[in-house]
mmCIF file of C-alpha atoms and ligand atoms in Angstrom:
data_model
loop_
_atom_site.group_PDB
_atom_site.id
_atom_site.type_symbol
_atom_site.label_atom_id
_atom_site.label_comp_id
_atom_site.label_asym_id
_atom_site.label_seq_id
_atom_site.Cartn_x
_atom_site.Cartn_y
_atom_site.Cartn_z
ATOM 1 C CA MET A 968 -82.933 59.293 -52.948
ATOM 2 C CA PRO A 969 -81.792 57.762 -49.575
ATOM 3 C CA SER A 970 -81.980 54.048 -50.759
ATOM 4 C CA GLU A 971 -79.579 54.882 -53.693
ATOM 5 C CA LYS A 972 -77.140 56.235 -51.136
ATOM 6 C CA ALA A 973 -77.341 53.128 -49.080
ATOM 7 C CA GLU A 974 -76.790 51.018 -52.225
ATOM 8 C CA GLN A 975 -73.658 53.073 -53.288
ATOM 9 C CA LYS A 976 -72.178 52.447 -49.780
ATOM 10 C CA THR A 977 -72.830 48.799 -50.083
ATOM 11 C CA ALA A 978 -71.158 48.797 -53.590
ATOM 12 C CA GLY A 979 -68.078 50.499 -51.932
ATOM 13 C CA GLN A 980 -67.787 47.805 -49.339
ATOM 14 C CA LYS A 981 -68.198 45.189 -52.035
ATOM 15 C CA ILE A 982 -65.281 46.709 -54.021
ATOM 16 C CA GLU A 983 -62.912 46.087 -51.050
ATOM 17 C CA SER A 984 -63.790 42.453 -50.768
ATOM 18 C CA GLY A 985 -63.759 42.112 -54.548
ATOM 19 C CA VAL A 986 -60.132 43.099 -54.957
ATOM 20 C CA GLN A 987 -58.651 41.098 -52.104
ATOM 21 C CA LYS A 988 -56.473 38.049 -53.029
ATOM 22 C CA ASP A 989 -58.407 34.779 -53.200
ATOM 23 C CA SER A 990 -61.572 36.552 -52.863
ATOM 24 C CA ARG A 991 -64.658 35.617 -54.878
ATOM 25 C CA TYR A 992 -63.445 37.554 -57.949
ATOM 26 C CA SER A 993 -59.783 36.766 -57.817
ATOM 27 C CA ARG A 994 -59.790 34.560 -61.038
ATOM 28 C CA GLN A 995 -61.617 37.299 -62.950
ATOM 29 C CA ILE A 996 -59.323 40.041 -61.669
ATOM 30 C CA LEU A 997 -56.337 38.001 -62.901
ATOM 31 C CA PHE A 998 -57.824 38.270 -66.473
ATOM 32 C CA ARG A 999 -56.068 41.265 -68.060
ATOM 33 C CA GLY A 1000 -59.170 42.716 -69.686
ATOM 34 C CA ILE A 1001 -60.719 43.140 -66.170
ATOM 35 C CA GLY A 1002 -58.069 43.641 -63.351
ATOM 36 C CA GLU A 1003 -58.842 45.402 -60.141
ATOM 37 C CA GLU A 1004 -59.847 48.669 -61.807
ATOM 38 C CA GLY A 1005 -62.459 46.726 -64.049
ATOM 39 C CA GLN A 1006 -63.819 44.835 -60.977
ATOM 40 C CA ARG A 1007 -64.381 48.158 -59.125
ATOM 41 C CA LYS A 1008 -66.292 49.426 -62.206
ATOM 42 C CA LEU A 1009 -68.451 46.349 -62.277
ATOM 43 C CA ALA A 1010 -69.211 46.647 -58.585
ATOM 44 C CA ALA A 1011 -70.376 50.247 -59.169
ATOM 45 C CA ALA A 1012 -72.415 49.393 -62.215
ATOM 46 C CA LYS A 1013 -76.153 49.201 -62.509
ATOM 47 C CA VAL A 1014 -77.818 46.971 -65.201
ATOM 48 C CA ALA A 1015 -81.462 46.346 -65.985
ATOM 49 C CA ILE A 1016 -82.396 42.900 -67.444
ATOM 50 C CA VAL A 1017 -85.829 43.162 -69.180
ATOM 51 C CA GLY A 1018 -87.314 39.797 -69.259
ATOM 52 C CA CYS A 1019 -86.007 36.943 -66.960
ATOM 53 C CA GLY A 1020 -86.861 33.899 -69.040
ATOM 54 C CA ALA A 1021 -84.202 31.863 -70.768
ATOM 55 C CA THR A 1022 -81.750 34.547 -71.947
ATOM 56 C CA GLY A 1023 -82.571 36.799 -69.123
ATOM 57 C CA SER A 1024 -81.730 34.140 -66.540
ATOM 58 C CA ALA A 1025 -78.557 33.234 -68.343
ATOM 59 C CA LEU A 1026 -77.489 36.898 -68.438
ATOM 60 C CA ALA A 1027 -78.574 37.686 -64.826
ATOM 61 C CA GLY A 1028 -76.665 34.512 -63.619
ATOM 62 C CA LEU A 1029 -73.430 35.351 -65.405
ATOM 63 C CA LEU A 1030 -73.413 39.038 -64.498
ATOM 64 C CA ALA A 1031 -74.369 38.368 -60.792
ATOM 65 C CA ARG A 1032 -71.459 35.893 -60.472
ATOM 66 C CA ALA A 1033 -69.130 38.380 -62.278
ATOM 67 C CA GLY A 1034 -69.929 40.959 -59.573
ATOM 68 C CA VAL A 1035 -72.057 43.612 -61.320
ATOM 69 C CA GLY A 1036 -73.058 45.669 -58.300
ATOM 70 C CA THR A 1037 -76.774 46.142 -59.085
ATOM 71 C CA ILE A 1038 -79.011 44.044 -61.256
ATOM 72 C CA ARG A 1039 -82.611 44.993 -61.751
ATOM 73 C CA ASN A 1040 -84.750 42.126 -63.051
ATOM 74 C CA ILE A 1041 -87.977 43.246 -64.645
ATOM 75 C CA ASP A 1042 -90.316 40.412 -65.722
ATOM 76 C CA ARG A 1043 -94.073 40.176 -65.898
ATOM 77 C CA ASP A 1044 -94.376 36.344 -65.824
ATOM 78 C CA TYR A 1045 -94.259 33.459 -63.339
ATOM 79 C CA VAL A 1046 -92.283 30.200 -63.296
ATOM 80 C CA GLU A 1047 -93.852 27.181 -64.980
ATOM 81 C CA PRO A 1048 -92.627 23.569 -65.389
ATOM 82 C CA SER A 1049 -91.911 24.069 -69.038
ATOM 83 C CA ASN A 1050 -89.434 26.832 -68.218
ATOM 84 C CA LEU A 1051 -86.943 24.520 -66.292
ATOM 85 C CA GLN A 1052 -85.388 23.070 -69.432
ATOM 86 C CA ARG A 1053 -83.611 26.409 -70.234
ATOM 87 C CA GLN A 1054 -84.354 29.006 -67.557
ATOM 88 C CA THR A 1055 -81.350 28.382 -65.348
ATOM 89 C CA LEU A 1056 -82.216 30.455 -62.360
ATOM 90 C CA PHE A 1057 -85.393 28.570 -61.481
ATOM 91 C CA ASP A 1058 -86.139 25.129 -59.859
ATOM 92 C CA GLU A 1059 -89.132 22.780 -59.344
ATOM 93 C CA ARG A 1060 -90.243 24.457 -56.160
ATOM 94 C CA ASP A 1061 -90.426 27.883 -57.983
ATOM 95 C CA ALA A 1062 -92.676 26.237 -60.624
ATOM 96 C CA ALA A 1063 -94.779 24.510 -57.994
ATOM 97 C CA GLU A 1064 -95.383 27.821 -56.211
ATOM 98 C CA SER A 1065 -95.849 29.864 -59.500
ATOM 99 C CA LEU A 1066 -93.411 32.334 -58.192
ATOM 100 C CA PRO A 1067 -92.954 35.458 -60.274
ATOM 101 C CA LYS A 1068 -89.622 35.108 -62.212
ATOM 102 C CA ALA A 1069 -88.201 38.332 -60.876
ATOM 103 C CA VAL A 1070 -88.702 37.257 -57.334
ATOM 104 C CA ALA A 1071 -87.437 33.648 -57.934
ATOM 105 C CA ALA A 1072 -84.387 35.000 -59.769
ATOM 106 C CA ALA A 1073 -83.529 37.441 -56.852
ATOM 107 C CA ARG A 1074 -83.841 34.501 -54.410
ATOM 108 C CA LYS A 1075 -81.613 32.237 -56.432
ATOM 109 C CA ILE A 1076 -78.914 34.956 -57.006
ATOM 110 C CA ALA A 1077 -78.853 35.687 -53.232
ATOM 111 C CA GLU A 1078 -77.902 32.024 -52.647
ATOM 112 C CA PHE A 1079 -74.676 32.368 -54.667
ATOM 113 C CA ASN A 1080 -73.921 36.114 -54.555
ATOM 114 C CA SER A 1081 -75.331 37.896 -51.473
ATOM 115 C CA GLU A 1082 -72.814 40.732 -51.857
ATOM 116 C CA ILE A 1083 -74.707 42.385 -54.769
ATOM 117 C CA VAL A 1084 -77.926 44.264 -54.982
ATOM 118 C CA VAL A 1085 -80.771 42.480 -56.920
ATOM 119 C CA GLU A 1086 -83.918 44.384 -57.489
ATOM 120 C CA SER A 1087 -87.137 42.601 -58.480
ATOM 121 C CA LYS A 1088 -89.785 44.283 -60.563
ATOM 122 C CA THR A 1089 -92.750 41.991 -61.277
ATOM 123 C CA GLU A 1090 -94.056 44.412 -64.022
ATOM 124 C CA ASP A 1091 -94.672 44.499 -67.773
ATOM 125 C CA LEU A 1092 -92.426 47.103 -69.124
ATOM 126 C CA VAL A 1093 -94.625 49.517 -71.097
ATOM 127 C CA PRO A 1094 -94.374 53.248 -72.194
ATOM 128 C CA SER A 1095 -96.109 54.552 -69.022
ATOM 129 C CA ASN A 1096 -93.599 52.859 -66.550
ATOM 130 C CA ILE A 1097 -90.341 52.582 -68.553
ATOM 131 C CA GLU A 1098 -88.814 55.745 -67.092
ATOM 132 C CA ALA A 1099 -89.431 54.732 -63.521
ATOM 133 C CA LEU A 1100 -88.391 51.112 -64.153
ATOM 134 C CA LEU A 1101 -85.073 52.064 -65.909
ATOM 135 C CA GLU A 1102 -84.111 55.029 -63.656
ATOM 136 C CA GLY A 1103 -80.450 55.229 -62.766
ATOM 137 C CA ILE A 1104 -79.480 52.325 -65.051
ATOM 138 C CA ASP A 1105 -76.159 52.253 -66.951
ATOM 139 C CA LEU A 1106 -76.910 49.471 -69.482
ATOM 140 C CA ILE A 1107 -80.143 47.592 -70.460
ATOM 141 C CA LEU A 1108 -80.129 44.003 -71.449
ATOM 142 C CA ASP A 1109 -82.657 42.408 -73.521
ATOM 143 C CA GLY A 1110 -84.099 39.147 -72.097
ATOM 144 C CA THR A 1111 -87.575 39.647 -73.773
ATOM 145 C CA ASP A 1112 -89.335 37.388 -76.309
ATOM 146 C CA ASN A 1113 -91.085 39.880 -78.435
ATOM 147 C CA PHE A 1114 -90.200 42.795 -80.701
ATOM 148 C CA GLU A 1115 -92.853 45.151 -79.247
ATOM 149 C CA THR A 1116 -90.828 45.472 -75.981
ATOM 150 C CA ARG A 1117 -87.569 45.567 -77.842
ATOM 151 C CA TYR A 1118 -88.583 48.483 -79.964
ATOM 152 C CA LEU A 1119 -89.821 50.203 -76.803
ATOM 153 C CA ILE A 1120 -86.320 49.650 -75.276
ATOM 154 C CA ASN A 1121 -84.679 50.859 -78.420
ATOM 155 C CA ASP A 1122 -86.738 54.123 -78.483
ATOM 156 C CA TYR A 1123 -85.957 54.746 -74.808
ATOM 157 C CA ALA A 1124 -82.252 53.948 -75.148
ATOM 158 C CA VAL A 1125 -81.703 56.050 -78.301
ATOM 159 C CA LYS A 1126 -83.722 58.967 -76.740
ATOM 160 C CA ASN A 1127 -81.548 58.903 -73.576
ATOM 161 C CA SER A 1128 -78.251 57.803 -75.224
ATOM 162 C CA LEU A 1129 -78.092 54.711 -73.071
ATOM 163 C CA PRO A 1130 -76.412 51.528 -74.450
ATOM 164 C CA TRP A 1131 -78.497 48.360 -74.642
ATOM 165 C CA ILE A 1132 -77.927 44.829 -75.988
ATOM 166 C CA TYR A 1133 -80.377 42.942 -78.024
ATOM 167 C CA THR A 1134 -80.403 39.236 -77.476
ATOM 168 C CA ALA A 1135 -82.755 36.501 -78.813
ATOM 169 C CA ALA A 1136 -82.832 32.831 -79.199
ATOM 170 C CA VAL A 1137 -85.039 30.345 -80.884
ATOM 171 C CA GLY A 1138 -84.566 26.840 -82.072
ATOM 172 C CA SER A 1139 -80.879 26.226 -82.261
ATOM 173 C CA TYR A 1140 -79.817 29.824 -83.047
ATOM 174 C CA GLY A 1141 -79.276 32.983 -81.258
ATOM 175 C CA VAL A 1142 -78.887 36.680 -82.398
ATOM 176 C CA THR A 1143 -77.314 39.500 -80.621
ATOM 177 C CA LEU A 1144 -76.567 43.277 -81.173
ATOM 178 C CA ASN A 1145 -74.860 45.971 -79.205
ATOM 179 C CA VAL A 1146 -76.726 49.247 -79.519
ATOM 180 C CA LEU A 1147 -74.587 52.127 -78.748
ATOM 181 C CA PRO A 1148 -76.629 55.201 -79.528
ATOM 182 C CA GLY A 1149 -75.066 57.827 -81.708
ATOM 183 C CA LYS A 1150 -72.111 55.348 -82.502
ATOM 184 C CA THR A 1151 -73.593 52.150 -84.007
ATOM 185 C CA ALA A 1152 -76.815 51.124 -85.716
ATOM 186 C CA CYS A 1153 -79.811 50.810 -83.493
ATOM 187 C CA LEU A 1154 -82.586 48.138 -83.792
ATOM 188 C CA SER A 1155 -84.756 50.176 -85.890
ATOM 189 C CA CYS A 1156 -81.766 50.920 -88.369
ATOM 190 C CA ILE A 1157 -81.450 47.245 -89.014
ATOM 191 C CA PHE A 1158 -85.138 46.089 -88.678
ATOM 192 C CA PRO A 1159 -87.222 49.240 -89.447
ATOM 193 C CA ASP A 1160 -90.405 47.137 -88.872
ATOM 194 C CA SER A 1161 -91.001 44.111 -86.694
ATOM 195 C CA PRO A 1162 -90.934 40.923 -88.759
ATOM 196 C CA HIS A 1163 -94.287 40.011 -90.270
ATOM 197 C CA GLY A 1164 -95.692 36.675 -91.472
ATOM 198 C CA MET A 1165 -94.044 33.522 -90.530
ATOM 199 C CA VAL A 1166 -91.928 34.413 -87.550
ATOM 200 C CA GLU A 1167 -90.319 31.559 -85.673
ATOM 201 C CA THR A 1168 -91.143 31.403 -82.001
ATOM 202 C CA CYS A 1169 -90.301 29.157 -79.110
ATOM 203 C CA GLU A 1170 -93.876 27.758 -79.686
ATOM 204 C CA THR A 1171 -93.326 26.782 -83.256
ATOM 205 C CA SER A 1172 -89.573 25.876 -83.317
ATOM 206 C CA GLY A 1173 -88.783 24.890 -79.775
ATOM 207 C CA ILE A 1174 -85.577 26.030 -78.244
ATOM 208 C CA LEU A 1175 -82.250 24.377 -77.159
ATOM 209 C CA ASN A 1176 -80.935 25.630 -73.848
ATOM 210 C CA SER A 1177 -77.404 25.547 -75.315
ATOM 211 C CA ALA A 1178 -78.385 28.048 -77.982
ATOM 212 C CA VAL A 1179 -79.668 30.366 -75.206
ATOM 213 C CA ASN A 1180 -76.574 30.002 -73.153
ATOM 214 C CA ALA A 1181 -74.229 30.517 -76.211
ATOM 215 C CA VAL A 1182 -75.808 33.781 -77.230
ATOM 216 C CA ALA A 1183 -76.361 34.936 -73.585
ATOM 217 C CA SER A 1184 -72.683 34.279 -72.840
ATOM 218 C CA ILE A 1185 -71.606 36.409 -75.825
ATOM 219 C CA ALA A 1186 -73.911 39.303 -74.688
ATOM 220 C CA ALA A 1187 -72.927 39.121 -71.136
ATOM 221 C CA THR A 1188 -69.252 39.470 -72.238
ATOM 222 C CA GLU A 1189 -70.088 42.547 -74.354
ATOM 223 C CA ALA A 1190 -71.826 43.904 -71.232
ATOM 224 C CA LEU A 1191 -68.585 43.504 -69.095
ATOM 225 C CA LYS A 1192 -66.619 45.385 -71.906
ATOM 226 C CA LEU A 1193 -69.172 48.182 -71.878
ATOM 227 C CA LEU A 1194 -69.422 48.485 -68.140
ATOM 228 C CA ILE A 1195 -65.506 48.629 -67.778
ATOM 229 C CA GLY A 1196 -64.393 50.445 -70.959
ATOM 230 C CA GLY A 1197 -67.624 52.524 -71.784
ATOM 231 C CA ALA A 1198 -69.041 52.763 -75.349
ATOM 232 C CA ASP A 1199 -65.664 53.513 -76.854
ATOM 233 C CA SER A 1200 -64.143 50.100 -75.643
ATOM 234 C CA PRO A 1201 -62.160 48.925 -78.680
ATOM 235 C CA ASN A 1202 -63.177 45.302 -78.350
ATOM 236 C CA LEU A 1203 -66.950 45.848 -78.432
ATOM 237 C CA ARG A 1204 -68.558 43.953 -81.446
ATOM 238 C CA LYS A 1205 -70.147 46.284 -84.021
ATOM 239 C CA THR A 1206 -72.184 43.675 -85.883
ATOM 240 C CA LEU A 1207 -75.388 41.799 -85.735
ATOM 241 C CA LEU A 1208 -74.154 38.441 -84.866
ATOM 242 C CA SER A 1209 -76.145 35.237 -85.500
ATOM 243 C CA LEU A 1210 -75.021 31.728 -84.741
ATOM 244 C CA ASP A 1211 -76.561 28.379 -84.955
ATOM 245 C CA VAL A 1212 -75.216 25.781 -82.438
ATOM 246 C CA TRP A 1213 -76.752 22.866 -84.438
ATOM 247 C CA THR A 1214 -75.713 23.643 -88.016
ATOM 248 C CA ASN A 1215 -72.641 25.574 -87.007
ATOM 249 C CA GLU A 1216 -73.665 28.486 -89.196
ATOM 250 C CA HIS A 1217 -72.449 31.934 -88.174
ATOM 251 C CA ALA A 1218 -73.082 35.241 -89.737
ATOM 252 C CA GLU A 1219 -72.395 38.842 -89.068
ATOM 253 C CA ILE A 1220 -73.893 41.990 -90.527
ATOM 254 C CA SER A 1221 -72.218 45.358 -90.060
ATOM 255 C CA ALA A 1222 -73.819 47.654 -87.520
ATOM 256 C CA ALA A 1223 -70.941 49.991 -87.356
ATOM 257 C CA LYS A 1224 -72.807 53.183 -88.190
ATOM 258 C CA PRO A 1225 -76.311 54.499 -87.643
ATOM 259 C CA HIS A 1226 -78.466 54.358 -90.877
ATOM 260 C CA ALA A 1227 -79.473 57.686 -92.529
ATOM 261 C CA GLY A 1228 -83.127 58.112 -92.226
ATOM 262 C CA CYS A 1229 -83.697 55.719 -89.429
ATOM 263 C CA ARG A 1230 -86.955 56.541 -87.606
ATOM 264 C CA ALA A 1231 -85.497 56.294 -84.141
ATOM 265 C CA CYS A 1232 -81.790 57.579 -84.270
ATOM 266 C CA SER A 1233 -81.986 59.889 -87.239
ATOM 267 C CA GLU A 1234 -85.649 61.254 -87.140
ATOM 268 C CA ARG A 1235 -85.893 60.834 -83.391
ATOM 269 C CA ASP A 1236 -89.471 59.769 -83.804
ATOM 270 C CA PHE A 1237 -90.129 57.609 -80.848
ATOM 271 C CA ILE A 1238 -93.504 55.961 -81.724
ATOM 272 C CA HIS A 1239 -93.029 53.043 -79.425
ATOM 273 C CA LEU A 1240 -92.261 55.290 -76.392
ATOM 274 C CA ALA A 1241 -95.360 57.194 -77.213
ATOM 275 C CA GLY A 1242 -97.320 53.853 -77.061
ATOM 276 C CA VAL A 1243 -98.964 54.102 -80.589
ATOM 277 C CA GLY A 1244 -101.208 51.301 -81.284
ATOM 278 C CA ARG A 1245 -100.118 48.814 -78.608
ATOM 279 C CA PRO A 1246 -101.935 45.578 -79.037
ATOM 280 C CA HIS A 1247 -102.634 42.895 -76.535
ATOM 281 C CA ILE A 1248 -99.607 40.695 -76.332
ATOM 282 C CA THR A 1249 -99.649 37.016 -77.017
ATOM 283 C CA LEU A 1250 -96.820 35.375 -75.091
ATOM 284 C CA CYS A 1251 -94.167 33.296 -76.544
ATOM 285 C CA GLY A 1252 -94.142 29.466 -75.935
ATOM 286 C CA ARG A 1253 -97.796 29.429 -74.781
ATOM 287 C CA ASN A 1254 -101.378 29.380 -75.824
ATOM 288 C CA SER A 1255 -102.129 32.628 -73.860
ATOM 289 C CA VAL A 1256 -102.885 36.362 -73.993
ATOM 290 C CA GLN A 1257 -102.020 38.961 -71.567
ATOM 291 C CA ILE A 1258 -104.353 41.699 -70.475
ATOM 292 C CA HIS A 1259 -101.989 44.556 -69.559
ATOM 293 C CA GLU A 1260 -103.850 47.842 -69.890
ATOM 294 C CA ARG A 1261 -105.701 47.688 -66.640
ATOM 295 C CA GLN A 1262 -104.723 49.582 -63.545
ATOM 296 C CA ARG A 1263 -106.814 47.758 -61.018
ATOM 297 C CA PRO A 1264 -105.404 46.879 -57.660
ATOM 298 C CA ILE A 1265 -106.654 43.447 -56.599
ATOM 299 C CA ASP A 1266 -107.369 42.265 -53.126
ATOM 300 C CA PHE A 1267 -106.548 38.576 -53.552
ATOM 301 C CA ASN A 1268 -108.606 37.363 -50.501
ATOM 302 C CA GLU A 1269 -111.726 39.074 -51.736
ATOM 303 C CA MET A 1270 -111.140 37.884 -55.297
ATOM 304 C CA ASN A 1271 -110.588 34.335 -53.987
ATOM 305 C CA ARG A 1272 -114.064 34.565 -52.365
ATOM 306 C CA ARG A 1273 -115.581 35.972 -55.496
ATOM 307 C CA LEU A 1274 -114.191 33.258 -57.789
ATOM 308 C CA GLN A 1275 -114.548 30.181 -55.610
ATOM 309 C CA PRO A 1276 -118.011 29.339 -56.933
ATOM 310 C CA HIS A 1277 -116.812 29.533 -60.596
ATOM 311 C CA GLY A 1278 -113.825 27.184 -60.564
ATOM 312 C CA THR A 1279 -110.600 26.356 -58.568
ATOM 313 C CA VAL A 1280 -108.703 29.225 -57.115
ATOM 314 C CA LYS A 1281 -105.159 29.210 -55.635
ATOM 315 C CA HIS A 1282 -103.160 32.259 -54.461
ATOM 316 C CA ASN A 1283 -100.005 33.422 -52.627
ATOM 317 C CA GLU A 1284 -98.912 36.996 -51.965
ATOM 318 C CA PHE A 1285 -97.640 37.376 -55.566
ATOM 319 C CA VAL A 1286 -100.168 35.700 -57.907
ATOM 320 C CA LEU A 1287 -103.675 34.341 -57.884
ATOM 321 C CA LYS A 1288 -104.592 31.442 -60.160
ATOM 322 C CA PHE A 1289 -108.168 30.808 -61.302
ATOM 323 C CA PHE A 1290 -108.834 27.472 -63.216
ATOM 324 C CA ARG A 1291 -111.993 27.236 -65.230
ATOM 325 C CA ASP A 1292 -111.772 24.585 -67.925
ATOM 326 C CA PRO A 1293 -110.369 25.135 -70.633
ATOM 327 C CA TYR A 1294 -108.924 28.409 -69.368
ATOM 328 C CA GLU A 1295 -106.451 29.242 -66.615
ATOM 329 C CA MET A 1296 -106.165 32.971 -65.523
ATOM 330 C CA THR A 1297 -103.231 34.317 -63.475
ATOM 331 C CA LEU A 1298 -103.834 37.646 -61.786
ATOM 332 C CA PHE A 1299 -101.230 39.852 -60.468
ATOM 333 C CA PRO A 1300 -101.809 42.415 -57.754
ATOM 334 C CA ASP A 1301 -101.906 45.445 -60.176
ATOM 335 C CA GLY A 1302 -104.764 43.826 -62.042
ATOM 336 C CA ARG A 1303 -102.611 42.496 -64.916
ATOM 337 C CA ALA A 1304 -103.834 39.071 -66.096
ATOM 338 C CA ILE A 1305 -102.329 36.206 -68.189
ATOM 339 C CA ILE A 1306 -105.154 34.026 -69.689
ATOM 340 C CA LYS A 1307 -103.995 30.630 -70.836
ATOM 341 C CA GLY A 1308 -106.209 28.456 -73.116
ATOM 342 C CA THR A 1309 -106.749 31.032 -75.891
ATOM 343 C CA THR A 1310 -104.823 33.175 -78.395
ATOM 344 C CA ASP A 1311 -107.917 35.313 -79.044
ATOM 345 C CA ALA A 1312 -107.663 38.713 -77.447
ATOM 346 C CA ALA A 1313 -111.427 39.133 -77.504
ATOM 347 C CA VAL A 1314 -111.972 35.888 -75.621
ATOM 348 C CA ALA A 1315 -109.392 36.771 -73.078
ATOM 349 C CA ARG A 1316 -110.907 40.283 -72.507
ATOM 350 C CA SER A 1317 -114.354 38.843 -72.194
ATOM 351 C CA LEU A 1318 -113.143 36.312 -69.557
ATOM 352 C CA TYR A 1319 -111.454 39.035 -67.641
ATOM 353 C CA ALA A 1320 -114.499 41.302 -67.752
ATOM 354 C CA ARG A 1321 -116.698 38.391 -66.643
ATOM 355 C CA TYR A 1322 -114.614 37.355 -63.640
ATOM 356 C CA VAL A 1323 -112.467 40.342 -62.597
ATOM 357 C CA GLY A 1324 -114.309 43.352 -64.070
ATOM 358 C CA SER A 1325 -114.465 45.512 -67.135
HETATM 359 ZN ZN1 LIG B 2177 -81.416 53.721 -85.871
#
């Protein structure tokens, strides 16, 4: 692929500037765990960050400043005012413009590190696009807010022997796990099924920005160890770590070995990759439903004309917003929609069918 060659060339040039004395990375190169060789490896590395909300923003910000050569941000959502308390790559203008998070993140990173490659993918990671979206990646970082996408990442990573790092934060605590396929437990080893019943979410428990940054900092450091030393790096943590920045509780569960009988890493039954029974997704932190199974390219000018008589319509090149009390529908160019004002998938589907098409 010609673009990949161009990127490699850019990464090579970056390496030289990265190892010069008093360069951008000089204080990091002085750290003995990294050094010049480590910095070169970071410059050549390609990571994907799935979800660019609170943890994803923190991870992307840290790794971009550290000089990871290529960062691919994948996010389906747009910036809103309620994100600004904890999503460190966004500002008030991004929220006013409803910019897609992946686009806003790339713009912000370019302002503090224009020497690395940042790729923006405003897409929902699903079984049908996961191979294309994660192609050429060395390490996957979890910035998502739901187990459905995490199991999908886990299936993909285990199947392709690719490391990934699970990271989650809610309320005042954060959880993280390094998954090194074939060496450590995977997400399905530890949680064979996604948690049922009362599950805390950002919507019910709120979230402290410090909990996000604490757990993201730990995960970003594990990412550096992995990118520099590989999966056999001796300092990589082999536990599921949880920490609470409010109560100061701290716990670790061993994840040193894959579990016998694990659906994913022992039986290699990748049900999430096969897309078995994917439901509509209710997003975290909001009273909203996403319609994600459509493949319906949308002409925003035409849609604007069509929706004008029915409510208020605003659009830019990335998103179209349609307000019809009590609902707010955000449409993306590929036909995907986020419908705010309901948690009922049937209501959301019917609004979509009524105003966009069935
Ligand atoms: Zn497993």
